PDB file of C-alpha atoms in Angstrom:
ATOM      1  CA  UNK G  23      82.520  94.125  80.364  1.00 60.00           C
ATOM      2  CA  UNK G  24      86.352  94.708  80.927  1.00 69.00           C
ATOM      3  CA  UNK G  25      88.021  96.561  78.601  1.00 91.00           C
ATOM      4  CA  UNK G  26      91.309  95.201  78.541  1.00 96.00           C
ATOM      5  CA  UNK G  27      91.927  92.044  80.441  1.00 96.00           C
ATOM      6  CA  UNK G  28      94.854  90.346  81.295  1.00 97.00           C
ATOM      7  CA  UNK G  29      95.291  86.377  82.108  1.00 96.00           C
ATOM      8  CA  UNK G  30      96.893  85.330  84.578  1.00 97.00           C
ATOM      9  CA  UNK G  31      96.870  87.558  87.252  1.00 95.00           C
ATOM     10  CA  UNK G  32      99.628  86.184  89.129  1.00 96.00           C
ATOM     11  CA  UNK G  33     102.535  84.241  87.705  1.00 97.00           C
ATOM     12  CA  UNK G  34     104.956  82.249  90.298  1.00 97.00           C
ATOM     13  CA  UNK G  35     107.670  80.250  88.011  1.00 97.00           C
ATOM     14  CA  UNK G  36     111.202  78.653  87.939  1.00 97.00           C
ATOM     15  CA  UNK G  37     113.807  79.875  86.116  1.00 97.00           C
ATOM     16  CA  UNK G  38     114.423  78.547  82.445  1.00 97.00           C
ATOM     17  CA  UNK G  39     110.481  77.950  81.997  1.00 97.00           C
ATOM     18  CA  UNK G  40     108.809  79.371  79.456  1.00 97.00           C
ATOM     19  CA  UNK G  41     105.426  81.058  80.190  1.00 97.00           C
ATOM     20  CA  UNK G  42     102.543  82.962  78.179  1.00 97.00           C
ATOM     21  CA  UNK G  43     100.791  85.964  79.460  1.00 97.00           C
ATOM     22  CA  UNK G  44      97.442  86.617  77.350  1.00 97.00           C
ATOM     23  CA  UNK G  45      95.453  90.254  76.573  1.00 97.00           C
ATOM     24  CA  UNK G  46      92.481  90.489  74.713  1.00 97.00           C
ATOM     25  CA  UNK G  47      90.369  93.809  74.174  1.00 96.00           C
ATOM     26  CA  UNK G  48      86.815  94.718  73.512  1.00 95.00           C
ATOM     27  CA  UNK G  49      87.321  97.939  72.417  1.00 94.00           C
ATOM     28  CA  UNK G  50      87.753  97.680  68.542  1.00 93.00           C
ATOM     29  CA  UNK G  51      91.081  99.095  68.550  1.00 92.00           C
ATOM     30  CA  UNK G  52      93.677  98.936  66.356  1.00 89.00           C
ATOM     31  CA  UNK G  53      97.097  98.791  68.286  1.00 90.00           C
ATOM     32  CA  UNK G  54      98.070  96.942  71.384  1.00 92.00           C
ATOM     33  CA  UNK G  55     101.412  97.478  73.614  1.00 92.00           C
ATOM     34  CA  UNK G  56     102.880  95.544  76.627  1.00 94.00           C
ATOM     35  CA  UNK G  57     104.391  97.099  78.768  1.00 94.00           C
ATOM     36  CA  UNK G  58     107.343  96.145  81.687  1.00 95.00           C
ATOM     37  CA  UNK G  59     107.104  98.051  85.089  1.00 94.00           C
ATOM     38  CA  UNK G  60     110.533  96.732  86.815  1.00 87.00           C
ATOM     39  CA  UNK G  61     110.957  97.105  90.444  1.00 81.00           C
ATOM     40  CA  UNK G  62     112.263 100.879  90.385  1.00 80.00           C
ATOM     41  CA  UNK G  63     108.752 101.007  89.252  1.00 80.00           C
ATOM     42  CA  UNK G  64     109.399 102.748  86.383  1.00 84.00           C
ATOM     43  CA  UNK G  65     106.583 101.422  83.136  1.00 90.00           C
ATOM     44  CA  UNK G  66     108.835 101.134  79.951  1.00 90.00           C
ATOM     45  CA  UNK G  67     107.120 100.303  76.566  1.00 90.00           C
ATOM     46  CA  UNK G  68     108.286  96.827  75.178  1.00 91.00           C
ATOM     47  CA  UNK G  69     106.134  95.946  71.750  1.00 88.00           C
ATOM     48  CA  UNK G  70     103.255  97.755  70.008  1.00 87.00           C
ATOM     49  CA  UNK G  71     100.972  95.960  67.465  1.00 88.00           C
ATOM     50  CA  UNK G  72      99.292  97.785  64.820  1.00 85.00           C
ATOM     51  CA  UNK G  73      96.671  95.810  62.502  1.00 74.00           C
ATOM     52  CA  UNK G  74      98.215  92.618  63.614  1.00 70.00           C
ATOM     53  CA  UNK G  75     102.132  93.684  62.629  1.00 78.00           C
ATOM     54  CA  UNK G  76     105.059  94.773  65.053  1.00 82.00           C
ATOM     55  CA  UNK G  77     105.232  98.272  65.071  1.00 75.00           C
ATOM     56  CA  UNK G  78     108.315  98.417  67.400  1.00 71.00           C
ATOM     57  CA  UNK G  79     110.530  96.425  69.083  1.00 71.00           C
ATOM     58  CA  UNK G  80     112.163  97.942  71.990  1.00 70.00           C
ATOM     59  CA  UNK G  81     115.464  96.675  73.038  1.00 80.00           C
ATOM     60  CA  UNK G  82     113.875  93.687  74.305  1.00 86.00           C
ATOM     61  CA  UNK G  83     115.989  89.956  74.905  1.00 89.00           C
ATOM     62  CA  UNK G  84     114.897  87.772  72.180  1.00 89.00           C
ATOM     63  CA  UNK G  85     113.288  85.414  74.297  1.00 94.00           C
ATOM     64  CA  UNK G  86     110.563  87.772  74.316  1.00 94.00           C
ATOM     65  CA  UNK G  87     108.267  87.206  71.503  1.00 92.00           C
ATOM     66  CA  UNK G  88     104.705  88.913  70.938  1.00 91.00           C
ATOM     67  CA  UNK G  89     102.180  86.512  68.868  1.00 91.00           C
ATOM     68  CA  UNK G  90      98.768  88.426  67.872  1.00 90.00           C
ATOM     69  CA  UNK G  91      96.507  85.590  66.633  1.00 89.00           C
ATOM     70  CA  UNK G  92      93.556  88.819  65.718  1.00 89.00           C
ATOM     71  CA  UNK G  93      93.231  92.089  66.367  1.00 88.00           C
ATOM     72  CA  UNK G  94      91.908  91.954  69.856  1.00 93.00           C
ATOM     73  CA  UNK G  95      94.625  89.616  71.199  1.00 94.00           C
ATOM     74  CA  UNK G  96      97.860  89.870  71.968  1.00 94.00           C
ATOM     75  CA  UNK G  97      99.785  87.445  73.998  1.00 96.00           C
ATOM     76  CA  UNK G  98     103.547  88.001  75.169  1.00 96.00           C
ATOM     77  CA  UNK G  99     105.539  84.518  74.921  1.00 96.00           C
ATOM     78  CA  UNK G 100     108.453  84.380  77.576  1.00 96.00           C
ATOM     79  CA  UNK G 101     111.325  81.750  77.320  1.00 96.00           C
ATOM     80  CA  UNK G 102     113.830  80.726  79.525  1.00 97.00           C
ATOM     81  CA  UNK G 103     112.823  82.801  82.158  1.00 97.00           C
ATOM     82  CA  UNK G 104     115.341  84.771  84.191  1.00 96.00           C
ATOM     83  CA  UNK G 105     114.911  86.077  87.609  1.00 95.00           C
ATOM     84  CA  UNK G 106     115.161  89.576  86.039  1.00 93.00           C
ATOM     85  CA  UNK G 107     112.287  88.871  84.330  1.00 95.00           C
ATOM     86  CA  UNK G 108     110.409  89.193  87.491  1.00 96.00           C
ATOM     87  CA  UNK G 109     107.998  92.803  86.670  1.00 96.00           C
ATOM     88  CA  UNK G 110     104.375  93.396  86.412  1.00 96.00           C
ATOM     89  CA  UNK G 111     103.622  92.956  83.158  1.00 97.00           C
ATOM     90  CA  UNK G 112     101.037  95.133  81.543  1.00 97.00           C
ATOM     91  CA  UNK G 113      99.031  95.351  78.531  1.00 96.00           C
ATOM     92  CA  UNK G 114      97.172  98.392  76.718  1.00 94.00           C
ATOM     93  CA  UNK G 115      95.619  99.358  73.475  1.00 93.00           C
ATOM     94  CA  UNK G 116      94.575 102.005  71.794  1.00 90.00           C
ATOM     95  CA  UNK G 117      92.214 103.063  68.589  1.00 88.00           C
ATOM     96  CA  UNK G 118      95.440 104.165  66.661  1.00 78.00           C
ATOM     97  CA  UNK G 119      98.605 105.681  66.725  1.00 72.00           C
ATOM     98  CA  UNK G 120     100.006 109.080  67.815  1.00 68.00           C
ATOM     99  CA  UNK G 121      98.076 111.382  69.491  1.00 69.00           C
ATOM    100  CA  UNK G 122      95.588 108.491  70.957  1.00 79.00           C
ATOM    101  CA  UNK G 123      94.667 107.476  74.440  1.00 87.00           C
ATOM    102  CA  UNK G 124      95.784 104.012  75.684  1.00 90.00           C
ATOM    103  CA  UNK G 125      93.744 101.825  77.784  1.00 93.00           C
ATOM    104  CA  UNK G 126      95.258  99.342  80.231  1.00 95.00           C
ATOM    105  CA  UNK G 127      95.066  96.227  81.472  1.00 96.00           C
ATOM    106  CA  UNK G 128      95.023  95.110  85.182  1.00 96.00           C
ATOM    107  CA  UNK G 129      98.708  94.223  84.889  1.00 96.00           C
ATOM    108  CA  UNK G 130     100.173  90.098  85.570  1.00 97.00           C
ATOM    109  CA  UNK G 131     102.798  89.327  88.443  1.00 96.00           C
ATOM    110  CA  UNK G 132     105.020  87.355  87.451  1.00 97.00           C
ATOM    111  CA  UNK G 133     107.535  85.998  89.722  1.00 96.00           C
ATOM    112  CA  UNK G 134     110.581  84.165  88.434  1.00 97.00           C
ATOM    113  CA  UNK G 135     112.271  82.441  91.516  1.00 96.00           C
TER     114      UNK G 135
ATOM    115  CA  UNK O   5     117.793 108.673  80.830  1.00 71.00           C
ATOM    116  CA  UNK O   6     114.785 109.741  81.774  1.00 84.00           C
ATOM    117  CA  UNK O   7     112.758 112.062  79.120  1.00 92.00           C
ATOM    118  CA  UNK O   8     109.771 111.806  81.645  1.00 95.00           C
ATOM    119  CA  UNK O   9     110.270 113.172  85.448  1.00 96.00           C
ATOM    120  CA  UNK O  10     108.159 113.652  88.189  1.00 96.00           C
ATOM    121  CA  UNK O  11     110.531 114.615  90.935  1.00 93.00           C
ATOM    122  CA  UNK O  12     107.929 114.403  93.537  1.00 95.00           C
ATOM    123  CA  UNK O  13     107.868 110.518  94.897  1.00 94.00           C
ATOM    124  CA  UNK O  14     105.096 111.629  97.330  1.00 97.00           C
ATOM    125  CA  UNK O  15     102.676 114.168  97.677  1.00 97.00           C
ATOM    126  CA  UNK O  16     100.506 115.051 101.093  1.00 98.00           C
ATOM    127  CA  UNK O  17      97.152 117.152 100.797  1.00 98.00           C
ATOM    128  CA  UNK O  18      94.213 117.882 103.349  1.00 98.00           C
ATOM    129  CA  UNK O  19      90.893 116.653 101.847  1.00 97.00           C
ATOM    130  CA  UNK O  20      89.520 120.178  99.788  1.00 97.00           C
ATOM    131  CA  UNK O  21      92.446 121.345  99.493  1.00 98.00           C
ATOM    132  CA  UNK O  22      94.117 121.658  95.922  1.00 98.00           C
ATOM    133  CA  UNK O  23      96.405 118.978  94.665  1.00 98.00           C
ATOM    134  CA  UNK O  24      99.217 119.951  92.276  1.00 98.00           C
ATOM    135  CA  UNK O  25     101.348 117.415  90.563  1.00 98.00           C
ATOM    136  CA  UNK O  26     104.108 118.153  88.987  1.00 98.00           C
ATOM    137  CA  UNK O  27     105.850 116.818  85.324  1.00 98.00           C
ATOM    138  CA  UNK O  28     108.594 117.789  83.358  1.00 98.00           C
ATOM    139  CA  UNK O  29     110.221 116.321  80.469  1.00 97.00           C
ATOM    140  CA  UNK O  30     113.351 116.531  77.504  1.00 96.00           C
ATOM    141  CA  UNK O  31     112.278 115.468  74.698  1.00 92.00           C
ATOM    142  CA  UNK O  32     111.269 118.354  72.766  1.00 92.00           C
ATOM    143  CA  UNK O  33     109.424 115.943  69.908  1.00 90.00           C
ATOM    144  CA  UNK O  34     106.809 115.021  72.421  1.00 92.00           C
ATOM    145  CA  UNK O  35     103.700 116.798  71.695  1.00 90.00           C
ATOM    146  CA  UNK O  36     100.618 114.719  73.618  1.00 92.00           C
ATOM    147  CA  UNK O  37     100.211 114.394  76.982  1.00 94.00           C
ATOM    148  CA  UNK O  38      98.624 112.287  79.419  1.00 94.00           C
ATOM    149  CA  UNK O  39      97.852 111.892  82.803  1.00 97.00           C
ATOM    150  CA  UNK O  40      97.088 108.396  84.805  1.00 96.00           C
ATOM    151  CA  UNK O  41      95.645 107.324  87.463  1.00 97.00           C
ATOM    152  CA  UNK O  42      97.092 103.824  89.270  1.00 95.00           C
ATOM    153  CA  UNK O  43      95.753 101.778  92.468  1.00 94.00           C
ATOM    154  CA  UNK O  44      97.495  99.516  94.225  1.00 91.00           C
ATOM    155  CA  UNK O  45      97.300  96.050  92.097  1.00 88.00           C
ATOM    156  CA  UNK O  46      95.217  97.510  89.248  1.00 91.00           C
ATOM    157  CA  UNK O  47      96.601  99.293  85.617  1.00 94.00           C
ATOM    158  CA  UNK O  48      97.100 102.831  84.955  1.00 95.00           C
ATOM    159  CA  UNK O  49      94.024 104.760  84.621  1.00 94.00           C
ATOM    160  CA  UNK O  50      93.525 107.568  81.989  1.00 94.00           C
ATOM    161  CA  UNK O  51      92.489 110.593  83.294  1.00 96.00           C
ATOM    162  CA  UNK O  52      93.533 113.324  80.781  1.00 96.00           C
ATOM    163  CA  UNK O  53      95.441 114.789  78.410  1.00 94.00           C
ATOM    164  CA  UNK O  54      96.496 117.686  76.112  1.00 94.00           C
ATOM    165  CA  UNK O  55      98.071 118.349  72.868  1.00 92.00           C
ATOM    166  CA  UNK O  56     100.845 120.589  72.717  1.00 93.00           C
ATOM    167  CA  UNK O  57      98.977 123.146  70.517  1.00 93.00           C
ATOM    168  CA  UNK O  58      96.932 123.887  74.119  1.00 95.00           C
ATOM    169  CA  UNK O  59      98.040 124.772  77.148  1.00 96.00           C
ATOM    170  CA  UNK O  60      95.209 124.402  79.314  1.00 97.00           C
ATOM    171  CA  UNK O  61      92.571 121.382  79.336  1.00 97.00           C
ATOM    172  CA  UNK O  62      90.376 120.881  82.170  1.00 97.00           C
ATOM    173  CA  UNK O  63      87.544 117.495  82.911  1.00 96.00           C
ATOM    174  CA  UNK O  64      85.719 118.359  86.131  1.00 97.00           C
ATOM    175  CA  UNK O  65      87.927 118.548  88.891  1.00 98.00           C
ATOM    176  CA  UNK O  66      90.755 117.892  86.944  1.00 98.00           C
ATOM    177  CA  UNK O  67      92.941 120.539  85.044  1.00 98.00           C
ATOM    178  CA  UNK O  68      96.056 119.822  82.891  1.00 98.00           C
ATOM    179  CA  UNK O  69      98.747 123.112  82.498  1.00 98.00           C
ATOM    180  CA  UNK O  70     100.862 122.750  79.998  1.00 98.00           C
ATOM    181  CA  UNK O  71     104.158 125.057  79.098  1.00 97.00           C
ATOM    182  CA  UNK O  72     105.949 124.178  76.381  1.00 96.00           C
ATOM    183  CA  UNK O  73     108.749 126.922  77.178  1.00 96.00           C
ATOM    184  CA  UNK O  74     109.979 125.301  80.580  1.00 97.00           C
ATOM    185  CA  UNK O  75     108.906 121.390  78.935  1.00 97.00           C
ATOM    186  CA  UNK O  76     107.012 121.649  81.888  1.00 98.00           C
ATOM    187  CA  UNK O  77     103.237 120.268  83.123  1.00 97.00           C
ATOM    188  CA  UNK O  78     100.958 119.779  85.977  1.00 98.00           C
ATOM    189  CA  UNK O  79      98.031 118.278  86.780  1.00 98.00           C
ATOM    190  CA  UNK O  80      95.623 120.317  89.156  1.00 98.00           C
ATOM    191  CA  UNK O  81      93.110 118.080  90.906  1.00 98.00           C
ATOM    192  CA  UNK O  82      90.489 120.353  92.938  1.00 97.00           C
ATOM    193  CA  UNK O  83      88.966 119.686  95.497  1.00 97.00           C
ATOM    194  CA  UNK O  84      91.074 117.110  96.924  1.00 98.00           C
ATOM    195  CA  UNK O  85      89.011 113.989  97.818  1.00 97.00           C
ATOM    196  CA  UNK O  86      89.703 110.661  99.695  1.00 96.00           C
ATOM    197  CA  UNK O  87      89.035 108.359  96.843  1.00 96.00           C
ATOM    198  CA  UNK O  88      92.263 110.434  94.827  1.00 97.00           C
ATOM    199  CA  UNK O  89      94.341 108.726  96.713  1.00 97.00           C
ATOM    200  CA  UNK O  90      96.694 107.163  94.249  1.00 97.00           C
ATOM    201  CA  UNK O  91      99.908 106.829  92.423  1.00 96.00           C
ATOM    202  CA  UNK O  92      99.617 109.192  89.509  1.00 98.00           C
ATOM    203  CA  UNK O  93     101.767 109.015  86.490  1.00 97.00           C
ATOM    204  CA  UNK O  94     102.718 111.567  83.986  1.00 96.00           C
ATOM    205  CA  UNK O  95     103.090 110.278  80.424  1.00 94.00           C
ATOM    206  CA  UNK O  96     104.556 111.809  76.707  1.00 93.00           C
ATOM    207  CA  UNK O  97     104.188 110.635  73.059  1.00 89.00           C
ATOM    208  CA  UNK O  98     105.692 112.096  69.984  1.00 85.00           C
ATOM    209  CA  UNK O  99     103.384 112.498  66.866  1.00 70.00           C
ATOM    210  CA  UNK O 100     106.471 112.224  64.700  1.00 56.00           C
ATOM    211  CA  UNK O 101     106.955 108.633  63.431  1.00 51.00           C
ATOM    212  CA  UNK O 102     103.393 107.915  64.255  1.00 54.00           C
ATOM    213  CA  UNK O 103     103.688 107.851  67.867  1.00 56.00           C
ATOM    214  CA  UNK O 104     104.834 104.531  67.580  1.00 61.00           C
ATOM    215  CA  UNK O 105     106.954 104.526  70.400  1.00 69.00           C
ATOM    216  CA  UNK O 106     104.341 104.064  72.601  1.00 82.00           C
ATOM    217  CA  UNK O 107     104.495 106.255  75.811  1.00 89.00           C
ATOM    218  CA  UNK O 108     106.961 107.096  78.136  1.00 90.00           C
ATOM    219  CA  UNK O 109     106.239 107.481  81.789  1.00 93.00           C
ATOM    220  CA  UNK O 110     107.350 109.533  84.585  1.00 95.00           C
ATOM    221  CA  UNK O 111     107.795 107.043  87.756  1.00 94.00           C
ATOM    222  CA  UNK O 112     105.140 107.961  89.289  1.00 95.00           C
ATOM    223  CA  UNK O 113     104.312 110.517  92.251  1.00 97.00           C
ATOM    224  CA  UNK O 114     101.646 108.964  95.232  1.00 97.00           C
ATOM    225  CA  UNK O 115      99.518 111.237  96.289  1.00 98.00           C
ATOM    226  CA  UNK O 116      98.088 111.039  99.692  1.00 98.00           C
ATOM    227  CA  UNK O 117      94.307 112.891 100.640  1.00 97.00           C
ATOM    228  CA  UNK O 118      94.478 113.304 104.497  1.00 96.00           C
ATOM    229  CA  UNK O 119      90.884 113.698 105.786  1.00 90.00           C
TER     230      UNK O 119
END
């Protein structure tokens, strides 16, 4: 019964791969974020989803893309990985915008050696 | 440039004793804000938050201060227990634009319960 999940866990890659990270919610809500926590640990917004359409787009590399197939998914498509891609990657969601709680996910390690 | 700072990396306090975390931030557009709760290897928690039309909201053990004057808040967690062990983050959104921005996140202070 997870309310925001987060597949995989861990994530141990090469450089140039690309990888997918997939979120999915069973809350009903409306808008979904990820989220980058770098190694200064500092958690830094990176995409929000609203009813299936990009809300923002932070100043994120391009080779970052966020694909929403429904309202309780959103997956986070990485190409060409860098090693300063290397972050725990986390997802969240909430029931709307502005003054509304977000939930989050457990968070995936990925590791770009 | 940090809009969100919790100047406090660590934070030590006997079990039953109050906890007091403190926040402070710039941006004078935010107006909600939140509190979380983070174990090792798991996502933030939320724990609670306030609007910036109070100044006071309180859960159980947990109490949220806001002053808007200083851009200033804390998080009062009493009695200290064992299981409150935890990194705890302070977090800010601004209603303007539709909080679309998502939130923005102090880095985080660990607070330690010593039995």
């Amino acid at each position: 019964d997870t309310a925001v999940s987060q597949t995989p866990k861990y994530l141990v890659t090469q450089m140039g791969n690309d990888k997918s990270i997939k979120c999915e919610q069973n809350l009903g809500h409306d808008t979904m974020y990820w989220y980058k926590q770098d190694s200064k640990k500092f958690l830094k917004i990176m995409f929000s989803y609203n009813n299936k359409e990009l809300i923002i787009n932070e100043t994120v590399p391009n080779r970052f893309s966020p694909k929403s197939p429904d309202k309780a998914h959103l997956n986070l498509h990485i190409n060409s990985l860098e090693l300063g891609d290397s972050a725990v990657y986390f997802c969240a969601s909430s029931r709307g915008l502005g003054k509304e709680t977000q939930y989050f996910g457990p968070g995936t390690r990925l590791l770009v050696l | 440039d940090q809009q969100v700072k919790q100047n406090s990396p660590s934070l030590s306090v006997q079990e039953g004793r109050i906890s007091i975390l403190n926040c402070d931030y710039t941006n004078s557009m935010f107006d909600y804000f939140l509190w979380y709760k983070k174990y090792p290897a798991e996502g933030p928690t939320f724990l609670i938050s306030i609007s910036s039309i109070k100044d006071k909201n309180e859960d159980g053990r947990f109490t949220v201060f806001l002053n808007k004057s200083a851009k200033h808040l804390s998080l009062h967690i009493v009695p200290s227990q064992p299981g409150d062990s935890a990194v705890y983050f302070c977090a800010a959104s601004a209603q303007a634009g539709g909080g679309a921005d998502g939130l923005t996140f102090g880095k985080g202070t660990h607070l330690i319960i010593q039995p």
